[in-house]
Short mmCIF file of N, CA and C and ligand atoms in Angstrom, two decimals:
data_model
loop_
_atom_site.label_atom_id
_atom_site.label_comp_id
_atom_site.label_asym_id
_atom_site.label_seq_id
_atom_site.Cartn_x
_atom_site.Cartn_y
_atom_site.Cartn_z
N MET Q 262 -49.68 -10.77 -6.49
CA MET Q 262 -48.20 -11.38 -5.46
C MET Q 262 -48.98 -11.49 -3.88
N HIS Q 263 -48.17 -12.13 -2.87
CA HIS Q 263 -48.55 -12.49 -1.75
C HIS Q 263 -48.47 -11.35 -1.02
N GLU Q 264 -49.39 -10.71 -0.20
CA GLU Q 264 -49.47 -9.55 0.54
C GLU Q 264 -49.03 -9.78 1.69
N LYS Q 265 -47.74 -8.71 2.23
CA LYS Q 265 -47.40 -8.74 3.17
C LYS Q 265 -47.57 -7.60 4.22
N THR Q 266 -47.72 -7.80 5.69
CA THR Q 266 -48.42 -6.29 6.59
C THR Q 266 -47.08 -5.94 6.96
N ASP Q 267 -46.93 -4.82 6.85
CA ASP Q 267 -46.02 -3.69 7.39
C ASP Q 267 -45.88 -3.94 8.89
N LEU Q 268 -44.89 -4.33 9.66
CA LEU Q 268 -44.70 -4.50 10.94
C LEU Q 268 -43.57 -3.64 11.42
N SER Q 269 -43.28 -2.50 10.81
CA SER Q 269 -41.94 -1.36 11.36
C SER Q 269 -43.16 -1.00 12.65
N GLY Q 270 -42.14 -0.54 13.46
CA GLY Q 270 -42.64 -0.09 15.04
C GLY Q 270 -42.64 -1.54 15.93
N SER Q 271 -42.15 -2.30 15.74
CA SER Q 271 -42.09 -3.55 16.47
C SER Q 271 -40.80 -4.29 16.43
N PHE Q 272 -40.60 -4.65 17.04
CA PHE Q 272 -39.03 -5.46 17.25
C PHE Q 272 -39.01 -7.05 17.23
N ILE Q 273 -39.08 -7.92 16.12
CA ILE Q 273 -39.13 -8.96 15.97
C ILE Q 273 -37.49 -9.96 15.18
N LEU Q 274 -37.14 -10.90 16.57
CA LEU Q 274 -36.83 -12.00 15.61
C LEU Q 274 -36.80 -13.17 16.74
N ALA Q 275 -36.98 -13.68 16.04
CA ALA Q 275 -37.69 -15.18 16.81
C ALA Q 275 -37.34 -16.37 16.26
N PRO Q 276 -37.07 -17.62 17.05
CA PRO Q 276 -36.63 -17.61 18.69
C PRO Q 276 -35.68 -16.72 18.80
N VAL Q 277 -35.33 -16.70 19.88
CA VAL Q 277 -33.82 -16.17 20.51
C VAL Q 277 -33.54 -17.01 21.74
N PRO Q 278 -32.38 -17.19 22.31
CA PRO Q 278 -32.09 -17.85 23.49
C PRO Q 278 -32.31 -16.92 24.68
N VAL Q 279 -32.77 -17.66 26.04
CA VAL Q 279 -32.67 -16.43 27.14
C VAL Q 279 -31.87 -16.96 28.17
N VAL Q 280 -30.82 -16.48 28.43
CA VAL Q 280 -30.23 -16.64 29.39
C VAL Q 280 -30.05 -16.20 30.81
N LEU Q 281 -29.17 -16.78 31.68
CA LEU Q 281 -28.75 -15.67 33.10
C LEU Q 281 -27.60 -15.75 33.14
N VAL Q 282 -27.35 -14.27 32.93
CA VAL Q 282 -25.61 -13.76 33.00
C VAL Q 282 -25.24 -13.59 34.43
N ALA Q 283 -24.48 -14.17 34.72
CA ALA Q 283 -23.46 -13.74 36.18
C ALA Q 283 -22.64 -13.01 36.08
N CYS Q 284 -22.20 -11.98 37.09
CA CYS Q 284 -21.06 -11.58 37.13
C CYS Q 284 -20.26 -11.55 38.41
N SER Q 285 -19.29 -10.58 38.98
CA SER Q 285 -19.12 -10.42 40.04
C SER Q 285 -17.99 -9.31 40.39
N HIS Q 286 -18.04 -8.60 41.50
CA HIS Q 286 -17.13 -7.26 41.34
C HIS Q 286 -16.63 -7.07 42.55
N GLU Q 287 -15.40 -6.97 43.18
CA GLU Q 287 -15.07 -6.41 44.52
C GLU Q 287 -15.99 -5.98 45.07
N GLU Q 288 -16.56 -4.87 45.04
CA GLU Q 288 -17.19 -3.98 45.64
C GLU Q 288 -18.43 -4.26 45.63
N LEU Q 289 -18.94 -4.51 44.29
CA LEU Q 289 -20.47 -4.33 44.16
C LEU Q 289 -21.18 -5.96 44.44
N GLY Q 290 -20.13 -6.73 44.73
CA GLY Q 290 -20.33 -8.16 45.19
C GLY Q 290 -20.99 -8.85 43.71
N ARG Q 291 -21.64 -10.21 43.76
CA ARG Q 291 -22.11 -10.92 42.74
C ARG Q 291 -23.30 -10.20 42.06
N ASN Q 292 -23.67 -10.75 41.31
CA ASN Q 292 -25.48 -10.22 40.62
C ASN Q 292 -25.50 -11.30 39.16
N LEU Q 293 -26.39 -11.37 39.00
CA LEU Q 293 -27.20 -11.99 37.59
C LEU Q 293 -28.25 -11.34 36.98
N LEU Q 294 -28.46 -11.35 35.70
CA LEU Q 294 -29.56 -10.81 34.98
C LEU Q 294 -29.81 -11.15 33.90
N THR Q 295 -31.26 -11.14 33.38
CA THR Q 295 -31.67 -12.18 32.57
C THR Q 295 -31.42 -11.44 30.98
N ILE Q 296 -30.99 -12.19 29.91
CA ILE Q 296 -30.79 -11.62 28.91
C ILE Q 296 -30.95 -12.40 27.71
N ALA Q 297 -31.85 -11.64 26.92
CA ALA Q 297 -32.50 -12.27 25.70
C ALA Q 297 -31.83 -11.79 24.21
N TRP Q 298 -31.18 -11.05 24.40
CA TRP Q 298 -30.46 -10.14 23.15
C TRP Q 298 -29.04 -10.77 23.62
N CYS Q 299 -28.95 -11.96 22.77
CA CYS Q 299 -27.19 -12.69 23.17
C CYS Q 299 -27.73 -13.51 22.22
N GLY Q 300 -26.24 -14.16 21.39
CA GLY Q 300 -26.10 -15.08 20.55
C GLY Q 300 -24.62 -15.18 20.49
N ILE Q 301 -24.27 -16.49 19.14
CA ILE Q 301 -22.93 -16.98 19.07
C ILE Q 301 -22.02 -15.94 18.11
N ASP Q 302 -21.07 -15.46 17.98
CA ASP Q 302 -20.52 -13.93 16.79
C ASP Q 302 -19.41 -14.98 16.11
N CYS Q 303 -18.79 -16.14 16.56
CA CYS Q 303 -17.59 -16.74 15.98
C CYS Q 303 -17.19 -17.68 16.18
N SER Q 304 -16.61 -18.79 15.59
CA SER Q 304 -16.09 -20.51 16.27
C SER Q 304 -14.89 -20.00 16.81
N ASP Q 305 -13.91 -19.45 15.61
CA ASP Q 305 -12.50 -19.66 16.21
C ASP Q 305 -11.97 -18.00 15.85
N PRO Q 306 -11.74 -17.23 17.49
CA PRO Q 306 -12.19 -17.67 18.64
C PRO Q 306 -13.56 -17.86 18.69
N GLU Q 307 -13.63 -18.61 19.90
CA GLU Q 307 -15.10 -19.06 20.10
C GLU Q 307 -15.84 -17.66 20.98
N THR Q 308 -16.53 -17.04 20.33
CA THR Q 308 -17.16 -15.91 20.97
C THR Q 308 -19.02 -15.71 21.10
N VAL Q 309 -19.49 -15.33 22.32
CA VAL Q 309 -20.49 -15.00 22.03
C VAL Q 309 -20.61 -13.29 22.48
N HIS Q 310 -22.07 -12.86 22.41
CA HIS Q 310 -22.13 -11.74 22.65
C HIS Q 310 -23.51 -11.67 23.83
N VAL Q 311 -23.60 -10.75 24.55
CA VAL Q 311 -24.74 -10.41 25.16
C VAL Q 311 -24.82 -9.02 25.22
N SER Q 312 -26.00 -8.19 25.11
CA SER Q 312 -26.11 -6.87 24.74
C SER Q 312 -26.80 -6.45 25.96
N ILE Q 313 -26.20 -5.37 26.98
CA ILE Q 313 -26.72 -4.94 28.13
C ILE Q 313 -26.61 -3.28 27.89
N ARG Q 314 -28.28 -2.79 28.41
CA ARG Q 314 -28.03 -1.56 28.36
C ARG Q 314 -26.88 -0.60 29.80
N PRO Q 315 -26.50 0.25 29.54
CA PRO Q 315 -25.53 1.18 30.34
C PRO Q 315 -26.35 1.26 31.99
N GLU Q 316 -27.69 1.23 31.61
CA GLU Q 316 -28.09 1.55 33.09
C GLU Q 316 -28.57 0.11 34.09
N ARG Q 317 -27.98 -0.47 33.62
CA ARG Q 317 -28.37 -2.18 34.44
C ARG Q 317 -27.31 -2.03 35.55
N HIS Q 318 -27.50 -2.78 36.32
CA HIS Q 318 -26.21 -3.00 37.36
C HIS Q 318 -25.42 -3.72 37.39
N SER Q 319 -25.83 -4.98 36.40
CA SER Q 319 -24.54 -5.55 35.64
C SER Q 319 -24.03 -4.73 34.65
N TYR Q 320 -24.31 -3.70 34.28
CA TYR Q 320 -23.37 -2.95 33.33
C TYR Q 320 -22.13 -2.79 34.10
N ARG Q 321 -21.78 -2.02 35.20
CA ARG Q 321 -20.74 -1.63 36.09
C ARG Q 321 -20.19 -2.62 36.28
N ILE Q 322 -20.40 -3.93 36.61
CA ILE Q 322 -20.01 -5.00 37.25
C ILE Q 322 -19.19 -5.71 36.06
N ILE Q 323 -19.95 -5.73 34.76
CA ILE Q 323 -19.30 -6.71 33.61
C ILE Q 323 -18.00 -5.85 33.07
N SER Q 324 -18.52 -4.68 32.78
CA SER Q 324 -17.42 -3.84 32.21
C SER Q 324 -15.82 -3.38 33.05
N GLU Q 325 -16.08 -3.42 35.06
CA GLU Q 325 -15.27 -3.37 35.37
C GLU Q 325 -14.31 -4.66 35.70
N SER Q 326 -15.18 -5.73 36.03
CA SER Q 326 -14.56 -7.06 36.06
C SER Q 326 -13.67 -7.77 35.05
N GLY Q 327 -14.58 -7.24 33.59
CA GLY Q 327 -13.82 -7.96 32.43
C GLY Q 327 -14.31 -9.44 32.23
N CYS Q 328 -15.37 -9.77 32.66
CA CYS Q 328 -15.75 -11.45 32.58
C CYS Q 328 -17.03 -11.52 32.78
N PHE Q 329 -18.09 -12.93 32.60
CA PHE Q 329 -19.38 -12.89 32.68
C PHE Q 329 -19.55 -14.24 32.42
N THR Q 330 -20.50 -14.97 33.34
CA THR Q 330 -20.50 -16.54 32.92
C THR Q 330 -22.13 -16.19 31.86
N VAL Q 331 -22.23 -17.19 30.63
CA VAL Q 331 -23.71 -17.39 30.84
C VAL Q 331 -24.11 -18.77 30.69
N ASN Q 332 -25.39 -18.37 31.36
CA ASN Q 332 -26.05 -20.19 31.99
C ASN Q 332 -27.06 -20.21 31.55
N MET Q 333 -27.16 -21.59 30.85
CA MET Q 333 -28.55 -21.68 30.13
C MET Q 333 -29.41 -22.38 30.77
N PRO Q 334 -30.84 -21.43 31.49
CA PRO Q 334 -31.78 -22.18 32.34
C PRO Q 334 -32.60 -23.14 31.29
N THR Q 335 -33.62 -24.24 32.30
CA THR Q 335 -34.47 -24.96 32.12
C THR Q 335 -36.10 -24.67 32.22
N VAL Q 336 -36.62 -25.22 31.56
CA VAL Q 336 -38.34 -24.50 31.51
C VAL Q 336 -38.57 -24.89 33.21
N GLU Q 337 -38.21 -25.43 33.91
CA GLU Q 337 -38.54 -25.32 35.56
C GLU Q 337 -38.06 -24.37 36.07
N MET Q 338 -37.19 -23.40 35.57
CA MET Q 338 -36.47 -22.12 35.76
C MET Q 338 -37.47 -21.21 35.65
N THR Q 339 -38.36 -20.99 34.61
CA THR Q 339 -38.85 -20.12 34.18
C THR Q 339 -38.95 -18.70 35.03
N LYS Q 340 -39.75 -19.34 36.03
CA LYS Q 340 -40.26 -18.03 36.78
C LYS Q 340 -38.92 -17.32 37.46
N ILE Q 341 -37.95 -18.12 37.84
CA ILE Q 341 -36.82 -17.54 38.23
C ILE Q 341 -36.31 -16.54 37.07
N VAL Q 342 -36.12 -17.32 35.83
CA VAL Q 342 -35.52 -16.31 34.72
C VAL Q 342 -36.28 -14.89 34.65
N ASP Q 343 -37.56 -15.21 34.76
CA ASP Q 343 -38.23 -13.87 34.66
C ASP Q 343 -38.03 -12.34 35.83
N MET Q 344 -38.04 -13.66 37.09
CA MET Q 344 -37.70 -12.69 38.35
C MET Q 344 -36.39 -12.05 37.86
N CYS Q 345 -35.46 -12.28 37.62
CA CYS Q 345 -34.09 -12.13 37.29
C CYS Q 345 -34.14 -10.92 36.45
N GLY Q 346 -34.97 -10.73 35.67
CA GLY Q 346 -35.23 -9.54 34.85
C GLY Q 346 -35.73 -8.79 34.76
N VAL Q 347 -36.43 -8.59 36.14
CA VAL Q 347 -37.49 -7.53 36.38
C VAL Q 347 -37.41 -7.15 37.78
N THR Q 348 -36.04 -7.74 38.37
CA THR Q 348 -35.46 -6.96 39.51
C THR Q 348 -34.27 -6.53 39.23
N SER Q 349 -33.76 -5.77 40.26
CA SER Q 349 -32.36 -5.00 40.30
C SER Q 349 -30.89 -5.94 41.54
N GLY Q 350 -30.10 -6.20 40.98
CA GLY Q 350 -29.21 -6.67 42.17
C GLY Q 350 -28.76 -5.56 42.56
N ALA Q 351 -29.29 -4.24 42.33
CA ALA Q 351 -28.67 -2.98 43.26
C ALA Q 351 -30.07 -2.87 44.37
N ASP Q 352 -31.04 -3.88 44.56
CA ASP Q 352 -31.96 -3.80 45.64
C ASP Q 352 -31.92 -5.24 46.53
N GLY Q 353 -30.44 -6.16 46.28
CA GLY Q 353 -30.51 -6.98 46.86
C GLY Q 353 -30.25 -8.07 46.19
N ASP Q 354 -29.27 -9.11 46.82
CA ASP Q 354 -28.67 -10.35 45.98
C ASP Q 354 -29.66 -11.14 45.41
N LYS Q 355 -29.76 -11.38 44.30
CA LYS Q 355 -30.45 -12.02 43.28
C LYS Q 355 -30.42 -13.59 43.44
N PHE Q 356 -29.20 -14.22 43.89
CA PHE Q 356 -29.03 -15.32 43.89
C PHE Q 356 -29.43 -15.72 44.97
N ASP Q 357 -29.78 -15.23 46.11
CA ASP Q 357 -30.58 -15.52 47.52
C ASP Q 357 -31.76 -15.29 47.23
N ARG Q 358 -32.55 -14.36 46.37
CA ARG Q 358 -33.83 -14.58 46.27
C ARG Q 358 -34.54 -15.39 45.42
N ALA Q 359 -33.83 -15.71 44.28
CA ALA Q 359 -34.26 -16.82 43.57
C ALA Q 359 -33.66 -18.03 43.96
N GLY Q 360 -33.11 -18.28 45.25
CA GLY Q 360 -32.42 -19.65 45.43
C GLY Q 360 -31.77 -20.18 44.74
N LEU Q 361 -30.71 -19.55 44.09
CA LEU Q 361 -29.69 -19.89 43.53
C LEU Q 361 -28.67 -20.46 43.61
N THR Q 362 -27.56 -21.22 43.43
CA THR Q 362 -25.90 -21.30 44.04
C THR Q 362 -25.23 -20.99 43.15
N ALA Q 363 -24.22 -20.01 43.53
CA ALA Q 363 -23.37 -19.38 42.62
C ALA Q 363 -21.92 -20.33 43.12
N ALA Q 364 -21.54 -21.23 42.07
CA ALA Q 364 -20.54 -21.90 42.07
C ALA Q 364 -19.36 -21.42 41.67
N PRO Q 365 -18.06 -21.43 42.22
CA PRO Q 365 -16.94 -20.87 41.50
C PRO Q 365 -16.68 -21.41 39.87
N ALA Q 366 -16.21 -20.71 39.26
CA ALA Q 366 -15.76 -20.80 37.83
C ALA Q 366 -14.24 -21.30 37.84
N LYS Q 367 -14.10 -21.87 36.65
CA LYS Q 367 -12.78 -22.42 36.75
C LYS Q 367 -11.79 -21.12 36.39
N ILE Q 368 -12.15 -20.42 35.54
CA ILE Q 368 -11.11 -19.62 35.18
C ILE Q 368 -11.41 -17.95 35.48
N VAL Q 369 -12.63 -17.66 35.30
CA VAL Q 369 -13.07 -16.15 35.69
C VAL Q 369 -13.50 -15.64 36.94
N GLN Q 370 -13.34 -14.25 37.30
CA GLN Q 370 -14.16 -14.41 38.86
C GLN Q 370 -15.59 -14.48 38.82
N ALA Q 371 -16.41 -14.34 37.70
CA ALA Q 371 -17.60 -14.43 37.79
C ALA Q 371 -18.45 -15.89 38.21
N PRO Q 372 -19.13 -16.04 38.80
CA PRO Q 372 -19.94 -17.65 39.82
C PRO Q 372 -20.71 -17.97 38.05
N LEU Q 373 -20.78 -19.44 38.36
CA LEU Q 373 -21.73 -20.16 37.53
C LEU Q 373 -22.73 -20.13 38.19
N VAL Q 374 -24.30 -20.14 37.53
CA VAL Q 374 -25.28 -20.85 38.32
C VAL Q 374 -25.54 -22.41 38.02
N ALA Q 375 -25.04 -23.03 39.55
CA ALA Q 375 -24.97 -23.94 39.76
C ALA Q 375 -25.84 -25.13 39.24
N GLU Q 376 -27.53 -24.54 39.09
CA GLU Q 376 -28.72 -25.03 38.43
C GLU Q 376 -29.06 -25.12 37.30
N CYS Q 377 -27.92 -24.32 36.47
CA CYS Q 377 -28.38 -24.29 34.69
C CYS Q 377 -27.32 -25.36 34.20
N PRO Q 378 -27.90 -26.31 33.62
CA PRO Q 378 -26.76 -27.57 33.27
C PRO Q 378 -25.78 -26.91 32.23
N VAL Q 379 -25.87 -26.11 31.86
CA VAL Q 379 -24.73 -25.95 30.77
C VAL Q 379 -24.16 -24.13 31.28
N ASN Q 380 -22.97 -23.99 31.00
CA ASN Q 380 -22.24 -23.00 31.38
C ASN Q 380 -20.96 -22.70 30.77
N LEU Q 381 -20.96 -21.40 30.43
CA LEU Q 381 -20.10 -20.46 30.01
C LEU Q 381 -19.14 -19.83 30.58
N GLU Q 382 -17.89 -19.81 30.39
CA GLU Q 382 -17.22 -18.69 31.19
C GLU Q 382 -16.62 -17.86 29.82
N CYS Q 383 -16.89 -16.56 30.31
CA CYS Q 383 -15.86 -15.30 29.05
C CYS Q 383 -15.51 -14.43 29.53
N THR Q 384 -14.58 -14.17 28.99
CA THR Q 384 -14.03 -12.85 29.02
C THR Q 384 -14.25 -11.69 28.25
N VAL Q 385 -14.37 -10.38 28.70
CA VAL Q 385 -15.02 -9.57 27.90
C VAL Q 385 -13.80 -9.17 26.73
N LYS Q 386 -14.03 -9.20 25.44
CA LYS Q 386 -13.05 -8.84 24.52
C LYS Q 386 -13.17 -7.62 24.03
N ASN Q 387 -14.47 -7.24 23.50
CA ASN Q 387 -15.01 -5.49 23.23
C ASN Q 387 -16.06 -5.45 24.00
N ILE Q 388 -16.59 -4.23 23.83
CA ILE Q 388 -17.70 -3.50 24.11
C ILE Q 388 -18.02 -2.38 23.20
N ILE Q 389 -18.78 -3.11 22.52
CA ILE Q 389 -19.84 -2.31 21.40
C ILE Q 389 -20.73 -1.30 21.62
N PRO Q 390 -20.76 -0.07 21.35
CA PRO Q 390 -21.96 0.53 22.03
C PRO Q 390 -22.82 0.75 20.94
N VAL Q 391 -23.93 -0.04 20.43
CA VAL Q 391 -24.76 -0.17 19.29
C VAL Q 391 -25.60 0.77 19.32
N GLY Q 392 -26.08 1.34 20.62
CA GLY Q 392 -27.33 2.23 20.83
C GLY Q 392 -27.44 1.93 21.88
N VAL Q 393 -28.91 1.82 22.20
CA VAL Q 393 -29.25 1.66 23.98
C VAL Q 393 -28.77 0.67 24.72
N HIS Q 394 -28.48 -0.43 23.51
CA HIS Q 394 -28.06 -1.37 24.18
C HIS Q 394 -26.04 -1.93 23.80
N HIS Q 395 -25.15 -2.07 24.77
CA HIS Q 395 -23.96 -1.96 24.19
C HIS Q 395 -23.68 -3.58 24.20
N MET Q 396 -22.93 -3.94 23.33
CA MET Q 396 -22.60 -5.40 22.95
C MET Q 396 -21.38 -5.71 23.48
N PHE Q 397 -21.41 -6.63 24.63
CA PHE Q 397 -20.48 -7.16 25.10
C PHE Q 397 -20.14 -8.42 24.47
N ILE Q 398 -18.38 -8.45 23.62
CA ILE Q 398 -18.24 -9.56 23.23
C ILE Q 398 -17.63 -10.19 24.29
N GLY Q 399 -17.52 -11.75 24.16
CA GLY Q 399 -17.04 -12.33 25.38
C GLY Q 399 -16.39 -13.62 24.62
N GLU Q 400 -15.11 -13.75 25.00
CA GLU Q 400 -14.51 -15.34 24.58
C GLU Q 400 -14.65 -16.05 25.17
N VAL Q 401 -14.93 -17.16 24.76
CA VAL Q 401 -15.49 -17.98 25.78
C VAL Q 401 -14.04 -18.79 25.99
N VAL Q 402 -13.53 -19.22 27.55
CA VAL Q 402 -12.74 -19.38 28.01
C VAL Q 402 -13.06 -20.87 28.68
N ALA Q 403 -14.09 -20.88 28.98
CA ALA Q 403 -14.38 -22.50 29.68
C ALA Q 403 -15.83 -22.77 29.62
N LYS Q 404 -15.89 -24.50 29.53
CA LYS Q 404 -17.50 -24.51 29.06
C LYS Q 404 -17.26 -25.39 30.39
N HIS Q 405 -18.47 -25.80 30.47
CA HIS Q 405 -19.03 -26.74 31.70
C HIS Q 405 -20.53 -27.44 31.66
N ALA Q 406 -21.02 -28.59 31.48
CA ALA Q 406 -22.17 -29.32 31.97
C ALA Q 406 -22.33 -30.22 32.88
N ASP Q 407 -23.52 -30.52 33.37
CA ASP Q 407 -23.78 -31.27 34.32
C ASP Q 407 -23.66 -32.78 33.67
N GLU Q 408 -23.14 -33.72 34.40
CA GLU Q 408 -23.14 -34.91 33.82
C GLU Q 408 -24.32 -35.42 33.12
N GLU Q 409 -25.43 -35.59 33.62
CA GLU Q 409 -26.74 -35.90 33.62
C GLU Q 409 -27.36 -35.26 32.31
N VAL Q 410 -26.73 -34.58 31.74
CA VAL Q 410 -26.93 -34.26 30.32
C VAL Q 410 -25.70 -34.27 29.16
N LEU Q 411 -25.12 -35.40 29.27
CA LEU Q 411 -24.34 -35.79 28.47
C LEU Q 411 -24.61 -37.51 28.30
N THR Q 412 -24.33 -37.56 26.88
CA THR Q 412 -24.53 -38.82 26.31
C THR Q 412 -23.16 -39.31 25.57
N GLY Q 413 -22.78 -40.32 26.35
CA GLY Q 413 -21.50 -40.86 25.53
C GLY Q 413 -20.27 -39.66 25.61
N GLY Q 414 -20.58 -38.72 26.76
CA GLY Q 414 -19.34 -37.70 26.72
C GLY Q 414 -19.65 -36.29 26.01
N LYS Q 415 -21.06 -36.32 25.31
CA LYS Q 415 -21.12 -35.29 24.55
C LYS Q 415 -22.60 -34.79 25.17
N LEU Q 416 -23.26 -33.22 24.68
CA LEU Q 416 -23.91 -32.70 25.38
C LEU Q 416 -25.11 -33.36 24.61
N ASP Q 417 -26.31 -33.59 25.21
CA ASP Q 417 -27.55 -34.25 25.00
C ASP Q 417 -28.58 -33.61 24.58
N PHE Q 418 -28.91 -32.61 23.83
CA PHE Q 418 -30.11 -31.55 24.17
C PHE Q 418 -31.46 -32.39 23.89
N SER Q 419 -31.47 -33.52 23.89
CA SER Q 419 -32.83 -34.09 24.52
C SER Q 419 -32.82 -34.34 25.91
N ARG Q 420 -31.84 -34.08 26.47
CA ARG Q 420 -32.19 -34.12 28.05
C ARG Q 420 -31.95 -32.62 28.76
N ILE Q 421 -31.87 -32.07 27.96
CA ILE Q 421 -32.21 -30.26 27.97
C ILE Q 421 -32.91 -29.52 27.73
N PRO Q 422 -34.36 -29.27 28.87
CA PRO Q 422 -35.56 -28.92 27.96
C PRO Q 422 -35.24 -27.19 28.22
N LEU Q 423 -34.83 -27.00 26.92
CA LEU Q 423 -34.39 -25.19 27.22
C LEU Q 423 -35.31 -24.19 27.12
N ILE Q 424 -35.29 -23.24 27.53
CA ILE Q 424 -36.41 -22.36 27.06
C ILE Q 424 -36.14 -21.14 26.18
N THR Q 425 -36.91 -20.52 25.28
CA THR Q 425 -36.50 -19.90 24.02
C THR Q 425 -37.25 -18.65 24.47
N TYR Q 426 -36.89 -17.53 24.12
CA TYR Q 426 -37.51 -15.97 23.72
C TYR Q 426 -38.62 -15.73 22.67
N VAL Q 427 -39.69 -15.79 22.47
CA VAL Q 427 -40.55 -15.35 21.34
C VAL Q 427 -40.82 -13.98 21.35
N ASN Q 428 -41.15 -13.39 20.97
CA ASN Q 428 -41.52 -11.86 21.12
C ASN Q 428 -41.99 -11.38 22.19
N GLY Q 429 -41.43 -11.65 23.41
CA GLY Q 429 -42.07 -11.34 24.76
C GLY Q 429 -42.65 -12.21 25.53
N GLU Q 430 -42.42 -13.55 24.93
CA GLU Q 430 -43.13 -14.65 25.71
C GLU Q 430 -41.83 -15.87 25.93
N TYR Q 431 -42.18 -16.66 27.10
CA TYR Q 431 -41.00 -17.85 27.08
C TYR Q 431 -41.86 -18.88 26.41
N TRP Q 432 -41.04 -19.69 25.61
CA TRP Q 432 -41.84 -20.71 25.25
C TRP Q 432 -40.48 -22.13 25.46
N SER Q 433 -40.70 -23.42 25.62
CA SER Q 433 -40.37 -24.43 25.23
C SER Q 433 -39.81 -24.83 24.06
N LEU Q 434 -39.15 -25.65 24.12
CA LEU Q 434 -38.48 -26.36 22.14
C LEU Q 434 -39.75 -27.48 22.26
N GLY Q 435 -39.95 -27.66 20.84
CA GLY Q 435 -40.82 -28.67 20.29
C GLY Q 435 -39.75 -30.09 20.25
N ARG Q 436 -40.03 -30.43 18.95
CA ARG Q 436 -38.73 -31.96 18.90
C ARG Q 436 -37.63 -31.65 17.78
N PRO Q 437 -36.91 -32.45 17.75
CA PRO Q 437 -35.87 -32.26 16.71
C PRO Q 437 -36.36 -32.68 15.75
N LEU Q 438 -36.03 -31.99 14.34
CA LEU Q 438 -36.14 -32.00 13.04
C LEU Q 438 -35.61 -32.77 12.13
N GLY Q 439 -33.91 -32.73 12.68
CA GLY Q 439 -33.32 -33.57 11.95
C GLY Q 439 -31.97 -32.86 12.36
N LYS Q 440 -30.90 -33.43 11.70
CA LYS Q 440 -29.74 -33.64 12.24
C LYS Q 440 -28.72 -31.94 10.98
N TYR Q 441 -28.06 -31.54 11.14
CA TYR Q 441 -27.30 -30.51 10.29
C TYR Q 441 -26.64 -31.33 8.98
N GLY Q 442 -27.23 -30.96 8.01
CA GLY Q 442 -26.64 -31.86 6.86
C GLY Q 442 -27.34 -33.05 6.68
N PHE Q 443 -28.59 -32.80 6.80
CA PHE Q 443 -29.73 -34.09 6.92
C PHE Q 443 -30.07 -34.20 5.36
N SER Q 444 -30.07 -32.82 4.87
CA SER Q 444 -30.66 -32.48 3.53
C SER Q 444 -29.68 -33.12 2.49
N LYS Q 445 -28.49 -32.93 2.75
CA LYS Q 445 -27.60 -34.22 1.89
C LYS Q 445 -28.20 -35.45 1.54
N ASN Q 446 -28.59 -36.57 2.15
CA ASN Q 446 -28.95 -37.32 2.16
C ASN Q 446 -30.47 -38.00 1.58
N GLY Q 447 -31.14 -36.80 0.71
CA GLY Q 447 -31.94 -37.29 0.10
C GLY Q 447 -33.36 -37.40 0.55
C1 FMN X 681 -36.59 -12.04 29.35
C2 FMN X 681 -35.90 -11.04 29.39
C3 FMN X 681 -35.16 -10.46 28.49
C4 FMN X 681 -34.31 -9.35 28.93
N1 FMN X 681 -33.29 -8.97 28.05
C5 FMN X 681 -32.49 -8.51 28.34
C6 FMN X 681 -31.24 -7.78 26.99
O1 FMN X 681 -30.94 -8.48 26.11
N2 FMN X 681 -30.40 -6.73 27.78
C7 FMN X 681 -30.77 -5.70 28.78
O2 FMN X 681 -30.16 -5.14 29.16
N3 FMN X 681 -31.65 -6.31 29.71
C8 FMN X 681 -32.23 -7.34 29.48
N4 FMN X 681 -33.31 -7.61 30.38
C9 FMN X 681 -33.66 -6.76 31.62
C10 FMN X 681 -32.67 -7.10 32.27
O3 FMN X 681 -32.62 -8.46 33.11
C11 FMN X 681 -33.22 -6.16 33.76
O4 FMN X 681 -33.19 -4.91 33.81
C12 FMN X 681 -32.76 -6.75 35.02
O5 FMN X 681 -33.36 -6.39 36.08
C13 FMN X 681 -31.13 -5.84 35.11
O6 FMN X 681 -30.59 -6.37 36.16
P1 FMN X 681 -29.68 -5.87 37.45
O7 FMN X 681 -30.00 -4.20 37.35
O8 FMN X 681 -29.00 -6.49 38.35
O9 FMN X 681 -28.21 -5.90 36.53
C14 FMN X 681 -34.32 -8.72 30.14
C15 FMN X 681 -35.23 -9.01 30.88
C16 FMN X 681 -36.11 -9.70 30.55
C17 FMN X 681 -37.15 -10.62 31.51
#
């Protein structure tokens, strides 16, 4: 039998997205943080989750405001992504520190990160305390993309150099390998 090495003690699921989650609160102001524990949950209603530790400054902002935005950063933003994940909005405005623009969203009070080419607006549907992270299930109530990343009105990911998170490292993506369902064509 092929021998496998036991990796218990380490946490591995890769690749996962790495995103900038933005939020805003009447008293606490705007903020953003880096999130890698996130994903799609359901197609109808369209929902995504972000898992956040209660000690994060953003936790109170999102749980009390009931909304957040998910912003997809590109490879040139990797240093900013890291910075937003190692500094707290409790110590100063991260939009200013990162030189990012907070653009008004269409529906929610949380801002969009203008420099990210794709943005999702979410309202909090549930908060599930899983353990050290609490999972915020967000219903996607609006989606936006920069004109430059569309081809024929559709998102064209060959124009979006996304970042992915692989076991503690930031990676860029390689090349497309085939379209959904291509295996049916022999
Ligand atoms: C690559 C990366 C991924 C991260 N993913 C998460 C995550 O999924 N959940 C979380 O609670 N914190 C995560 N963090 C840590 C927060 O982004 C970090 O604690 C941040 O300073 C919190 O900001 P805030 O205090 O302004 O809310 C991540 C950090 C990095 C660098």
